[in-house]
């Protein structure tokens, strides 16, 4: 049986950059599960497995198919209970939704403004047209106008991570002494920023940077497998 | 054996308002533990138990003395494992630090600006002088200047709770199907705002308001035991 994880790529299939797919790649590493990564461009997602999904990550594990990074992590803990836990039980899984929501609503919008043109540039021609049209419709502004906020976002970015920085004063990972899916949720966002722009916009002595680097080193350095832009 | 929970009050000892003490009152209700609440003014905190603590909540449970709401919750789960869990295990306890940090760094500063003059007005004369001097030194501004930001904070307050609102789209409590200490962390902040100002500054149809009201009803309506200002 071959597990297949469908992900997202630009022109270079060897450089997956989606934050959500990175969450799942880290989750698979955490569980020690083998898989084949099938990274496709945005416009090829509707063709995956004859149209089974509209989004990635999409995991095919034998007869089981799961979409969405959080749902995949929950599935993995349920299907592989003897391997290291990604959540640590139902209470922690519920709480991870607030951490996901914080990352999604506070960290992601800033990264979009910092990285949107760089993400565009990673894509092939067909995807560039799709990306520009869909994002400009969503924002009601051109990509260049969205990116004009990027410098201000970059200057304010460390402040958005204040809650994580305070947490790291108590413990090395969001999960405590060792990482959990909650760590991968926020790692995925910063890895997206790193791969697209070459930097995570944090000072050299920032404890959040030290945490990010600890995460890059996990699972045989999985996070390092795609170089920064 | 009588358990004593030292808390904070203004002129009226029957109206505890500290967010951190409310976290612990909810935690004691969750565990179903009896205690005597000894609420004292700010300036009486150094006299508690012959000077054993500089902050409240401070719990005296037989020979055990614990300071700090998070540490008290951890102690309660350890000392009373047969009663309903406040965390749900070490992973959830670690993750609750990020939720505490988010509440502390995002929600609390807004509440301070909205409520600082009202909190001042709750205090007796000696505490008012202490509160004004210590807070004006910390902010480098008068209480009235800090409060001048309150109207803008009130207008933006619902937005600060976006991560919680998104979470409540998945589940009724931060803890999932039932509340955990993580819920009480954020509840304590809003209860502080409610008691000091009379309102939590949320629209009638806001899911966060519905969650707050569910929390007010918990443990025989403990949160209702102090009326809004």
Tab-separated table of C-alpha atoms in Angstrom:
chain	number	residue	atom	x	y	z
A	1	UNK	CA	0.000	0.000	0.000
A	2	UNK	CA	1.293	3.428	-0.864
A	3	UNK	CA	-0.002	6.408	0.995
A	4	UNK	CA	-0.365	9.491	-1.192
A	5	UNK	CA	-0.437	13.014	0.175
A	6	UNK	CA	-1.623	15.512	-2.408
A	7	UNK	CA	-0.098	18.933	-1.908
A	8	UNK	CA	0.507	22.189	-3.718
A	9	UNK	CA	3.463	23.415	-5.725
A	10	UNK	CA	4.455	26.122	-8.115
A	11	UNK	CA	6.634	25.616	-11.184
A	12	UNK	CA	8.956	23.388	-9.138
A	13	UNK	CA	7.176	20.261	-7.866
A	14	UNK	CA	10.031	19.740	-5.393
A	15	UNK	CA	9.199	22.965	-3.524
A	16	UNK	CA	5.836	22.522	-1.781
A	17	UNK	CA	4.955	25.782	-0.047
A	18	UNK	CA	1.362	25.583	1.220
A	19	UNK	CA	1.146	26.177	4.990
A	20	UNK	CA	-1.611	23.604	5.306
A	21	UNK	CA	0.289	20.927	3.392
A	22	UNK	CA	3.349	21.621	5.559
A	23	UNK	CA	1.241	21.013	8.658
A	24	UNK	CA	0.382	17.581	7.243
A	25	UNK	CA	3.941	16.796	6.130
A	26	UNK	CA	5.112	17.523	9.681
A	27	UNK	CA	2.241	15.417	11.066
A	28	UNK	CA	3.256	12.475	8.855
A	29	UNK	CA	6.866	12.881	10.016
A	30	UNK	CA	5.700	12.992	13.649
A	31	UNK	CA	3.824	9.726	13.150
A	32	UNK	CA	6.735	8.187	11.244
A	33	UNK	CA	4.497	7.257	8.314
A	34	UNK	CA	5.820	6.781	4.781
A	35	UNK	CA	4.023	8.433	1.918
A	36	UNK	CA	4.461	9.764	-1.562
A	37	UNK	CA	4.008	13.522	-1.857
A	38	UNK	CA	2.126	14.407	-5.038
A	39	UNK	CA	2.375	18.175	-5.294
A	40	UNK	CA	0.283	19.776	-8.036
A	41	UNK	CA	-0.358	23.367	-9.158
A	42	UNK	CA	-3.515	25.195	-8.006
A	43	UNK	CA	-5.269	24.617	-11.325
A	44	UNK	CA	-4.640	20.857	-11.180
A	45	UNK	CA	-6.261	20.372	-7.755
A	46	UNK	CA	-9.747	19.759	-9.262
A	47	UNK	CA	-8.248	16.883	-11.295
A	48	UNK	CA	-6.852	15.004	-8.269
A	49	UNK	CA	-8.220	11.421	-8.101
A	50	UNK	CA	-10.831	12.197	-10.743
A	51	UNK	CA	-12.167	15.247	-8.928
A	52	UNK	CA	-12.472	13.934	-5.359
A	53	UNK	CA	-11.297	17.123	-3.668
A	54	UNK	CA	-11.280	20.855	-4.190
A	55	UNK	CA	-8.524	21.533	-1.644
A	56	UNK	CA	-5.216	20.138	-0.426
A	57	UNK	CA	-3.812	18.577	1.703
A	58	UNK	CA	-5.718	15.488	0.627
A	59	UNK	CA	-4.548	12.167	2.045
A	60	UNK	CA	-5.201	8.825	0.419
A	61	UNK	CA	-4.409	6.083	2.958
A	62	UNK	CA	-5.594	2.749	1.567
A	63	UNK	CA	-9.354	3.036	1.303
A	64	UNK	CA	-9.498	6.132	3.490
A	65	UNK	CA	-9.492	9.608	1.999
A	66	UNK	CA	-9.257	12.670	4.227
A	67	UNK	CA	-9.213	16.348	3.300
A	68	UNK	CA	-8.082	19.275	5.501
A	69	UNK	CA	-4.954	19.384	7.660
A	70	UNK	CA	-6.787	19.350	11.000
A	71	UNK	CA	-9.051	16.469	9.947
A	72	UNK	CA	-6.020	14.543	8.670
A	73	UNK	CA	-4.227	14.992	12.013
A	74	UNK	CA	-7.322	13.772	13.872
A	75	UNK	CA	-7.555	10.789	11.515
A	76	UNK	CA	-3.886	9.927	12.027
A	77	UNK	CA	-4.230	9.932	15.835
A	78	UNK	CA	-7.295	7.713	15.547
A	79	UNK	CA	-5.895	5.328	12.930
A	80	UNK	CA	-2.387	5.073	14.411
A	81	UNK	CA	-2.858	5.314	18.184
A	82	UNK	CA	0.379	3.408	18.923
A	83	UNK	CA	2.523	6.063	17.230
A	84	UNK	CA	3.378	9.393	18.900
A	85	UNK	CA	0.232	11.415	19.498
A	86	UNK	CA	-0.369	14.595	17.495
A	87	UNK	CA	-2.899	16.024	19.947
A	88	UNK	CA	-2.694	14.211	23.282
A	89	UNK	CA	-6.388	13.534	23.701
A	90	UNK	CA	-9.761	15.079	22.964
A	91	UNK	CA	-9.333	18.122	25.228
A	92	UNK	CA	-6.058	19.106	23.615
A	93	UNK	CA	-7.558	18.497	20.166
A	94	UNK	CA	-10.414	20.872	20.970
A	95	UNK	CA	-8.008	23.519	22.292
A	96	UNK	CA	-5.897	23.178	19.146
A	97	UNK	CA	-8.842	24.693	17.260
A	98	UNK	CA	-8.272	27.988	19.076
A	99	UNK	CA	-4.582	27.850	18.224
A	100	UNK	CA	-5.472	27.114	14.580
A	101	UNK	CA	-7.981	29.972	14.602
A	102	UNK	CA	-5.435	32.368	16.098
A	103	UNK	CA	-2.852	31.399	13.465
A	104	UNK	CA	-5.391	31.611	10.670
A	105	UNK	CA	-6.848	34.994	11.645
A	106	UNK	CA	-3.785	36.768	13.032
A	107	UNK	CA	-0.670	35.287	11.449
A	108	UNK	CA	-1.886	34.251	7.981
A	109	UNK	CA	-3.311	37.627	6.848
A	110	UNK	CA	0.030	39.299	7.633
A	111	UNK	CA	1.945	36.652	5.701
A	112	UNK	CA	-0.343	37.043	2.699
A	113	UNK	CA	0.500	40.758	2.562
A	114	UNK	CA	4.218	40.085	2.943
A	115	UNK	CA	4.417	37.196	0.497
A	116	UNK	CA	1.647	37.507	-2.088
A	117	UNK	CA	3.818	38.673	-4.994
A	118	UNK	CA	6.546	36.151	-4.154
A	119	UNK	CA	3.949	33.364	-4.086
A	120	UNK	CA	2.672	34.570	-7.456
A	121	UNK	CA	6.205	34.400	-8.820
A	122	UNK	CA	6.603	30.759	-7.702
A	123	UNK	CA	3.709	29.677	-9.930
A	124	UNK	CA	3.622	28.542	-13.540
A	125	UNK	CA	1.882	30.719	-16.098
A	126	UNK	CA	-1.566	29.114	-15.914
A	127	UNK	CA	-1.517	29.211	-12.100
A	128	UNK	CA	-0.365	32.836	-12.095
A	129	UNK	CA	-3.454	33.843	-14.043
A	130	UNK	CA	-5.723	31.817	-11.738
A	131	UNK	CA	-4.009	33.150	-8.586
A	132	UNK	CA	-4.192	36.780	-9.697
A	133	UNK	CA	-7.846	36.575	-10.709
A	134	UNK	CA	-9.035	34.689	-7.607
A	135	UNK	CA	-7.041	36.748	-5.083
A	136	UNK	CA	-7.821	40.090	-6.675
A	137	UNK	CA	-11.511	39.179	-6.594
A	138	UNK	CA	-11.251	38.160	-2.906
A	139	UNK	CA	-9.354	41.307	-1.882
A	140	UNK	CA	-11.080	43.726	-4.235
A	141	UNK	CA	-7.588	45.090	-4.972
A	142	UNK	CA	-4.673	44.221	-7.231
A	143	UNK	CA	-1.947	41.907	-5.926
A	144	UNK	CA	0.403	44.892	-6.045
A	145	UNK	CA	-1.938	46.951	-3.859
A	146	UNK	CA	-2.184	44.115	-1.313
A	147	UNK	CA	1.600	43.777	-1.335
A	148	UNK	CA	1.983	47.512	-0.687
A	149	UNK	CA	1.009	46.759	2.937
A	150	UNK	CA	3.792	44.184	3.136
A	151	UNK	CA	6.517	46.454	4.500
A	152	UNK	CA	4.324	47.665	7.350
A	153	UNK	CA	3.294	44.075	8.070
A	154	UNK	CA	6.929	43.004	8.127
A	155	UNK	CA	7.747	45.660	10.712
A	156	UNK	CA	4.781	44.616	12.875
A	157	UNK	CA	5.094	40.860	12.336
A	158	UNK	CA	7.056	40.002	15.494
A	159	UNK	CA	4.314	41.665	17.552
A	160	UNK	CA	1.651	39.409	16.070
A	161	UNK	CA	3.562	36.475	17.524
A	162	UNK	CA	3.577	37.897	21.088
A	163	UNK	CA	1.325	35.126	22.465
A	164	UNK	CA	3.685	32.454	21.119
A	165	UNK	CA	6.735	34.305	22.454
A	166	UNK	CA	5.198	34.489	25.934
A	167	UNK	CA	4.345	30.760	25.775
A	168	UNK	CA	7.955	29.942	24.907
A	169	UNK	CA	8.970	31.580	28.188
A	170	UNK	CA	7.355	28.570	29.889
A	171	UNK	CA	8.260	25.687	27.602
A	172	UNK	CA	10.206	24.842	24.417
A	173	UNK	CA	7.159	23.907	22.297
A	174	UNK	CA	3.467	24.805	22.196
A	175	UNK	CA	2.953	21.139	23.082
A	176	UNK	CA	5.213	21.490	26.137
A	177	UNK	CA	8.514	19.608	26.299
A	178	UNK	CA	7.964	18.144	22.834
A	179	UNK	CA	6.046	19.289	19.750
A	180	UNK	CA	2.433	18.555	18.879
A	181	UNK	CA	0.198	19.342	15.921
A	182	UNK	CA	-0.408	22.738	17.551
A	183	UNK	CA	3.259	23.512	16.867
A	184	UNK	CA	2.938	22.384	13.253
A	185	UNK	CA	-0.055	24.684	12.781
A	186	UNK	CA	2.049	27.770	13.446
A	187	UNK	CA	5.194	26.259	11.911
A	188	UNK	CA	3.300	25.756	8.639
A	189	UNK	CA	2.558	29.469	8.466
A	190	UNK	CA	6.177	30.509	9.043
A	191	UNK	CA	7.502	27.820	6.683
A	192	UNK	CA	5.217	29.232	3.953
A	193	UNK	CA	6.694	32.684	4.627
A	194	UNK	CA	10.260	31.316	4.661
A	195	UNK	CA	9.912	29.368	1.407
A	196	UNK	CA	8.194	32.212	-0.438
A	197	UNK	CA	10.274	35.154	0.794
A	198	UNK	CA	13.518	33.677	2.121
A	199	UNK	CA	13.013	34.923	5.687
A	200	UNK	CA	10.563	34.710	8.576
A	201	UNK	CA	10.989	38.413	9.416
A	202	UNK	CA	12.157	37.833	13.001
A	203	UNK	CA	15.238	39.153	14.816
A	204	UNK	CA	18.193	36.807	15.321
A	205	UNK	CA	17.654	36.725	19.110
A	206	UNK	CA	13.872	36.211	18.976
A	207	UNK	CA	12.776	33.102	20.945
A	208	UNK	CA	10.141	32.525	18.256
A	209	UNK	CA	12.935	32.196	15.685
A	210	UNK	CA	14.727	29.702	17.952
A	211	UNK	CA	11.472	27.703	18.228
A	212	UNK	CA	11.007	27.826	14.427
A	213	UNK	CA	14.529	26.503	13.967
A	214	UNK	CA	13.847	23.699	16.457
A	215	UNK	CA	10.826	22.807	14.338
A	216	UNK	CA	12.866	22.909	11.106
A	217	UNK	CA	15.197	20.318	12.664
A	218	UNK	CA	12.421	17.871	13.616
A	219	UNK	CA	11.871	14.537	11.833
A	220	UNK	CA	15.364	14.378	10.332
A	221	UNK	CA	15.315	18.008	9.301
A	222	UNK	CA	12.157	17.682	7.220
A	223	UNK	CA	11.543	21.434	7.244
A	224	UNK	CA	14.997	22.050	5.759
A	225	UNK	CA	14.182	19.851	2.757
A	226	UNK	CA	12.927	22.890	0.873
A	227	UNK	CA	15.461	25.735	0.857
A	228	UNK	CA	14.360	29.291	1.520
A	229	UNK	CA	13.758	31.417	-1.568
B	1	UNK	CA	-10.285	21.770	57.033
B	2	UNK	CA	-11.339	25.002	55.421
B	3	UNK	CA	-9.905	25.936	52.075
B	4	UNK	CA	-9.306	29.664	51.702
B	5	UNK	CA	-9.059	31.408	48.368
B	6	UNK	CA	-7.667	34.909	48.688
B	7	UNK	CA	-9.001	37.237	46.038
B	8	UNK	CA	-9.369	40.897	45.234
B	9	UNK	CA	-12.202	43.314	45.887
B	10	UNK	CA	-12.983	46.998	45.882
B	11	UNK	CA	-15.111	48.751	48.482
B	12	UNK	CA	-17.610	45.882	48.348
B	13	UNK	CA	-16.050	42.576	49.480
B	14	UNK	CA	-18.990	40.718	47.907
B	15	UNK	CA	-18.022	41.885	44.405
B	16	UNK	CA	-14.725	40.195	43.451
B	17	UNK	CA	-13.688	41.449	40.010
B	18	UNK	CA	-10.144	40.256	39.265
B	19	UNK	CA	-9.975	38.215	36.043
B	20	UNK	CA	-7.379	35.904	37.549
B	21	UNK	CA	-9.401	35.267	40.712
B	22	UNK	CA	-12.462	34.557	38.567
B	23	UNK	CA	-10.452	31.933	36.675
B	24	UNK	CA	-9.780	30.225	40.007
B	25	UNK	CA	-13.354	30.592	41.288
B	26	UNK	CA	-14.561	28.865	38.111
B	27	UNK	CA	-11.857	26.201	38.514
B	28	UNK	CA	-12.995	25.505	42.095
B	29	UNK	CA	-16.597	25.265	40.881
B	30	UNK	CA	-15.508	22.895	38.089
B	31	UNK	CA	-13.818	20.657	40.658
B	32	UNK	CA	-16.772	20.918	43.031
B	33	UNK	CA	-14.511	22.008	45.905
B	34	UNK	CA	-15.785	24.060	48.851
B	35	UNK	CA	-13.827	27.076	49.952
B	36	UNK	CA	-14.117	30.394	51.699
B	37	UNK	CA	-13.420	33.389	49.459
B	38	UNK	CA	-11.424	36.019	51.309
B	39	UNK	CA	-11.439	39.043	49.033
B	40	UNK	CA	-9.188	41.913	50.085
B	41	UNK	CA	-8.305	45.307	48.577
B	42	UNK	CA	-5.082	45.745	46.568
B	43	UNK	CA	-3.286	47.378	49.483
B	44	UNK	CA	-4.149	44.499	51.841
B	45	UNK	CA	-2.623	41.786	49.614
B	46	UNK	CA	0.851	42.101	51.237
B	47	UNK	CA	-0.763	41.376	54.622
B	48	UNK	CA	-2.347	38.056	53.547
B	49	UNK	CA	-1.190	35.193	55.804
B	50	UNK	CA	1.543	37.334	57.350
B	51	UNK	CA	2.976	38.351	53.991
B	52	UNK	CA	3.146	34.999	52.180
B	53	UNK	CA	2.119	36.360	48.785
B	54	UNK	CA	2.316	39.498	46.724
B	55	UNK	CA	-0.436	38.510	44.296
B	56	UNK	CA	-3.849	36.850	44.232
B	57	UNK	CA	-5.405	34.398	43.625
B	58	UNK	CA	-3.659	32.639	46.507
B	59	UNK	CA	-5.057	29.292	47.593
B	60	UNK	CA	-4.568	27.794	51.038
B	61	UNK	CA	-5.579	24.134	50.905
B	62	UNK	CA	-4.558	22.470	54.160
B	63	UNK	CA	-0.778	22.630	54.266
B	64	UNK	CA	-0.512	23.518	50.584
B	65	UNK	CA	-0.272	27.099	49.426
B	66	UNK	CA	-0.384	27.951	45.724
B	67	UNK	CA	-0.182	31.326	44.011
B	68	UNK	CA	-1.204	32.151	40.385
B	69	UNK	CA	-4.355	30.997	38.626
B	70	UNK	CA	-2.595	28.655	36.176
B	71	UNK	CA	-0.488	27.051	38.914
B	72	UNK	CA	-3.601	26.629	41.078
B	73	UNK	CA	-5.438	24.884	38.217
B	74	UNK	CA	-2.467	22.566	37.682
B	75	UNK	CA	-2.364	21.848	41.435
B	76	UNK	CA	-6.089	21.078	41.526
B	77	UNK	CA	-5.827	18.562	38.666
B	78	UNK	CA	-2.889	16.898	40.416
B	79	UNK	CA	-4.377	16.906	43.921
B	80	UNK	CA	-7.926	15.954	42.906
B	81	UNK	CA	-7.536	13.630	39.906
B	82	UNK	CA	-10.886	11.916	40.550
B	83	UNK	CA	-12.830	15.137	40.025
B	84	UNK	CA	-13.529	16.594	36.557
B	85	UNK	CA	-10.289	17.541	34.832
B	86	UNK	CA	-9.437	21.211	34.270
B	87	UNK	CA	-6.884	20.517	31.544
B	88	UNK	CA	-7.276	16.978	30.211
B	89	UNK	CA	-3.647	15.967	30.413
B	90	UNK	CA	-0.174	17.413	30.031
B	91	UNK	CA	-0.459	18.240	26.319
B	92	UNK	CA	-3.632	20.233	26.829
B	93	UNK	CA	-2.090	21.936	29.852
B	94	UNK	CA	0.880	23.031	27.751
B	95	UNK	CA	-1.387	24.291	24.969
B	96	UNK	CA	-3.447	26.237	27.508
B	97	UNK	CA	-0.367	28.435	27.998
B	98	UNK	CA	-0.788	29.747	24.454
B	99	UNK	CA	-4.459	30.428	25.107
B	100	UNK	CA	-3.538	32.211	28.349
B	101	UNK	CA	-0.873	34.202	26.505
B	102	UNK	CA	-3.302	35.177	23.754
B	103	UNK	CA	-5.870	36.325	26.306
B	104	UNK	CA	-3.258	38.167	28.333
B	105	UNK	CA	-1.635	39.973	25.406
B	106	UNK	CA	-4.618	40.587	23.122
B	107	UNK	CA	-7.780	40.697	25.216
B	108	UNK	CA	-6.537	42.130	28.538
B	109	UNK	CA	-4.902	45.317	27.199
B	110	UNK	CA	-8.145	46.268	25.433
B	111	UNK	CA	-10.172	45.661	28.594
B	112	UNK	CA	-7.795	47.788	30.651
B	113	UNK	CA	-8.414	50.715	28.297
B	114	UNK	CA	-12.174	50.187	28.355
B	115	UNK	CA	-12.488	49.641	32.101
B	116	UNK	CA	-9.644	51.409	33.902
B	117	UNK	CA	-11.689	54.333	35.277
B	118	UNK	CA	-14.567	52.049	36.244
B	119	UNK	CA	-12.149	49.742	38.084
B	120	UNK	CA	-10.722	52.798	39.871
B	121	UNK	CA	-14.239	53.771	40.924
B	122	UNK	CA	-14.867	50.323	42.462
B	123	UNK	CA	-11.988	50.795	44.921
B	124	UNK	CA	-11.892	52.306	48.395
B	125	UNK	CA	-9.968	55.523	48.922
B	126	UNK	CA	-6.623	53.981	49.911
B	127	UNK	CA	-6.741	51.560	46.971
B	128	UNK	CA	-7.683	54.339	44.539
B	129	UNK	CA	-4.494	56.201	45.431
B	130	UNK	CA	-2.396	53.023	45.058
B	131	UNK	CA	-4.104	52.059	41.784
B	132	UNK	CA	-3.693	55.502	40.242
B	133	UNK	CA	-0.026	55.791	41.222
B	134	UNK	CA	0.986	52.264	40.146
B	135	UNK	CA	-0.944	52.284	36.842
B	136	UNK	CA	0.072	55.810	35.871
B	137	UNK	CA	3.691	54.829	36.463
B	138	UNK	CA	3.290	51.660	34.354
B	139	UNK	CA	1.549	53.461	31.458
B	140	UNK	CA	3.484	56.718	31.699
B	141	UNK	CA	0.080	58.431	31.283
B	142	UNK	CA	-2.822	59.446	33.508
B	143	UNK	CA	-5.710	57.012	33.974
B	144	UNK	CA	-7.879	59.480	32.067
B	145	UNK	CA	-5.463	59.440	29.100
B	146	UNK	CA	-5.441	55.628	29.064
B	147	UNK	CA	-9.242	55.608	29.216
B	148	UNK	CA	-9.418	58.021	26.266
B	149	UNK	CA	-8.567	54.997	24.052
B	150	UNK	CA	-11.507	53.102	25.523
B	151	UNK	CA	-14.123	54.080	22.953
B	152	UNK	CA	-11.919	52.986	20.050
B	153	UNK	CA	-11.116	49.742	21.900
B	154	UNK	CA	-14.826	49.125	22.479
B	155	UNK	CA	-15.543	49.482	18.763
B	156	UNK	CA	-12.695	47.088	17.878
B	157	UNK	CA	-13.202	44.643	20.756
B	158	UNK	CA	-15.295	42.047	18.912
B	159	UNK	CA	-12.507	41.777	16.319
B	160	UNK	CA	-9.958	40.898	18.980
B	161	UNK	CA	-12.066	37.836	19.764
B	162	UNK	CA	-12.080	36.572	16.157
B	163	UNK	CA	-10.021	33.450	16.984
B	164	UNK	CA	-12.507	32.472	19.708
B	165	UNK	CA	-15.475	33.178	17.411
B	166	UNK	CA	-14.008	30.929	14.705
B	167	UNK	CA	-13.364	28.187	17.298
B	168	UNK	CA	-16.994	28.341	18.414
B	169	UNK	CA	-17.989	27.479	14.845
B	170	UNK	CA	-16.595	23.998	15.571
B	171	UNK	CA	-17.624	23.399	19.177
B	172	UNK	CA	-19.539	24.978	22.086
B	173	UNK	CA	-16.513	25.488	24.356
B	174	UNK	CA	-12.768	26.012	23.927
B	175	UNK	CA	-12.497	22.644	25.696
B	176	UNK	CA	-14.797	21.034	23.110
B	177	UNK	CA	-18.208	19.701	24.155
B	178	UNK	CA	-17.674	20.864	27.739
B	179	UNK	CA	-15.615	23.631	29.358
B	180	UNK	CA	-12.020	23.433	30.577
B	181	UNK	CA	-9.681	25.837	32.332
B	182	UNK	CA	-8.924	27.290	28.881
B	183	UNK	CA	-12.521	28.537	28.796
B	184	UNK	CA	-12.181	30.050	32.272
B	185	UNK	CA	-9.043	31.894	31.178
B	186	UNK	CA	-10.986	33.905	28.603
B	187	UNK	CA	-14.169	33.962	30.684
B	188	UNK	CA	-12.244	35.631	33.526
B	189	UNK	CA	-11.276	38.495	31.234
B	190	UNK	CA	-14.833	39.099	30.030
B	191	UNK	CA	-16.261	38.714	33.541
B	192	UNK	CA	-13.828	41.430	34.711
B	193	UNK	CA	-15.120	43.679	31.910
B	194	UNK	CA	-18.752	42.842	32.709
B	195	UNK	CA	-18.455	43.497	36.444
B	196	UNK	CA	-16.514	46.737	35.998
B	197	UNK	CA	-18.448	48.249	33.086
B	198	UNK	CA	-21.809	46.469	32.991
B	199	UNK	CA	-21.319	45.023	29.504
B	200	UNK	CA	-18.961	42.826	27.515
B	201	UNK	CA	-19.183	45.081	24.444
B	202	UNK	CA	-20.474	42.354	22.090
B	203	UNK	CA	-23.495	42.335	19.780
B	204	UNK	CA	-26.594	40.416	20.896
B	205	UNK	CA	-26.164	37.831	18.114
B	206	UNK	CA	-22.414	37.299	18.631
B	207	UNK	CA	-21.536	33.613	19.211
B	208	UNK	CA	-18.883	34.790	21.681
B	209	UNK	CA	-21.624	36.415	23.772
B	210	UNK	CA	-23.611	33.154	23.651
B	211	UNK	CA	-20.492	31.276	24.851
B	212	UNK	CA	-19.937	33.833	27.629
B	213	UNK	CA	-23.531	33.360	28.768
B	214	UNK	CA	-23.067	29.571	28.748
B	215	UNK	CA	-20.047	30.124	31.001
B	216	UNK	CA	-22.015	32.448	33.334
B	217	UNK	CA	-24.528	29.615	33.805
B	218	UNK	CA	-21.919	26.984	34.766
B	219	UNK	CA	-21.527	25.623	38.300
B	220	UNK	CA	-25.000	26.682	39.475
B	221	UNK	CA	-24.706	30.088	37.857
B	222	UNK	CA	-21.525	31.031	39.707
B	223	UNK	CA	-20.696	33.792	37.231
B	224	UNK	CA	-24.072	35.439	37.871
B	225	UNK	CA	-23.317	35.719	41.603
B	226	UNK	CA	-21.845	39.165	41.052
B	227	UNK	CA	-24.205	41.457	39.159
B	228	UNK	CA	-22.911	43.623	36.325
B	229	UNK	CA	-22.093	47.211	37.270
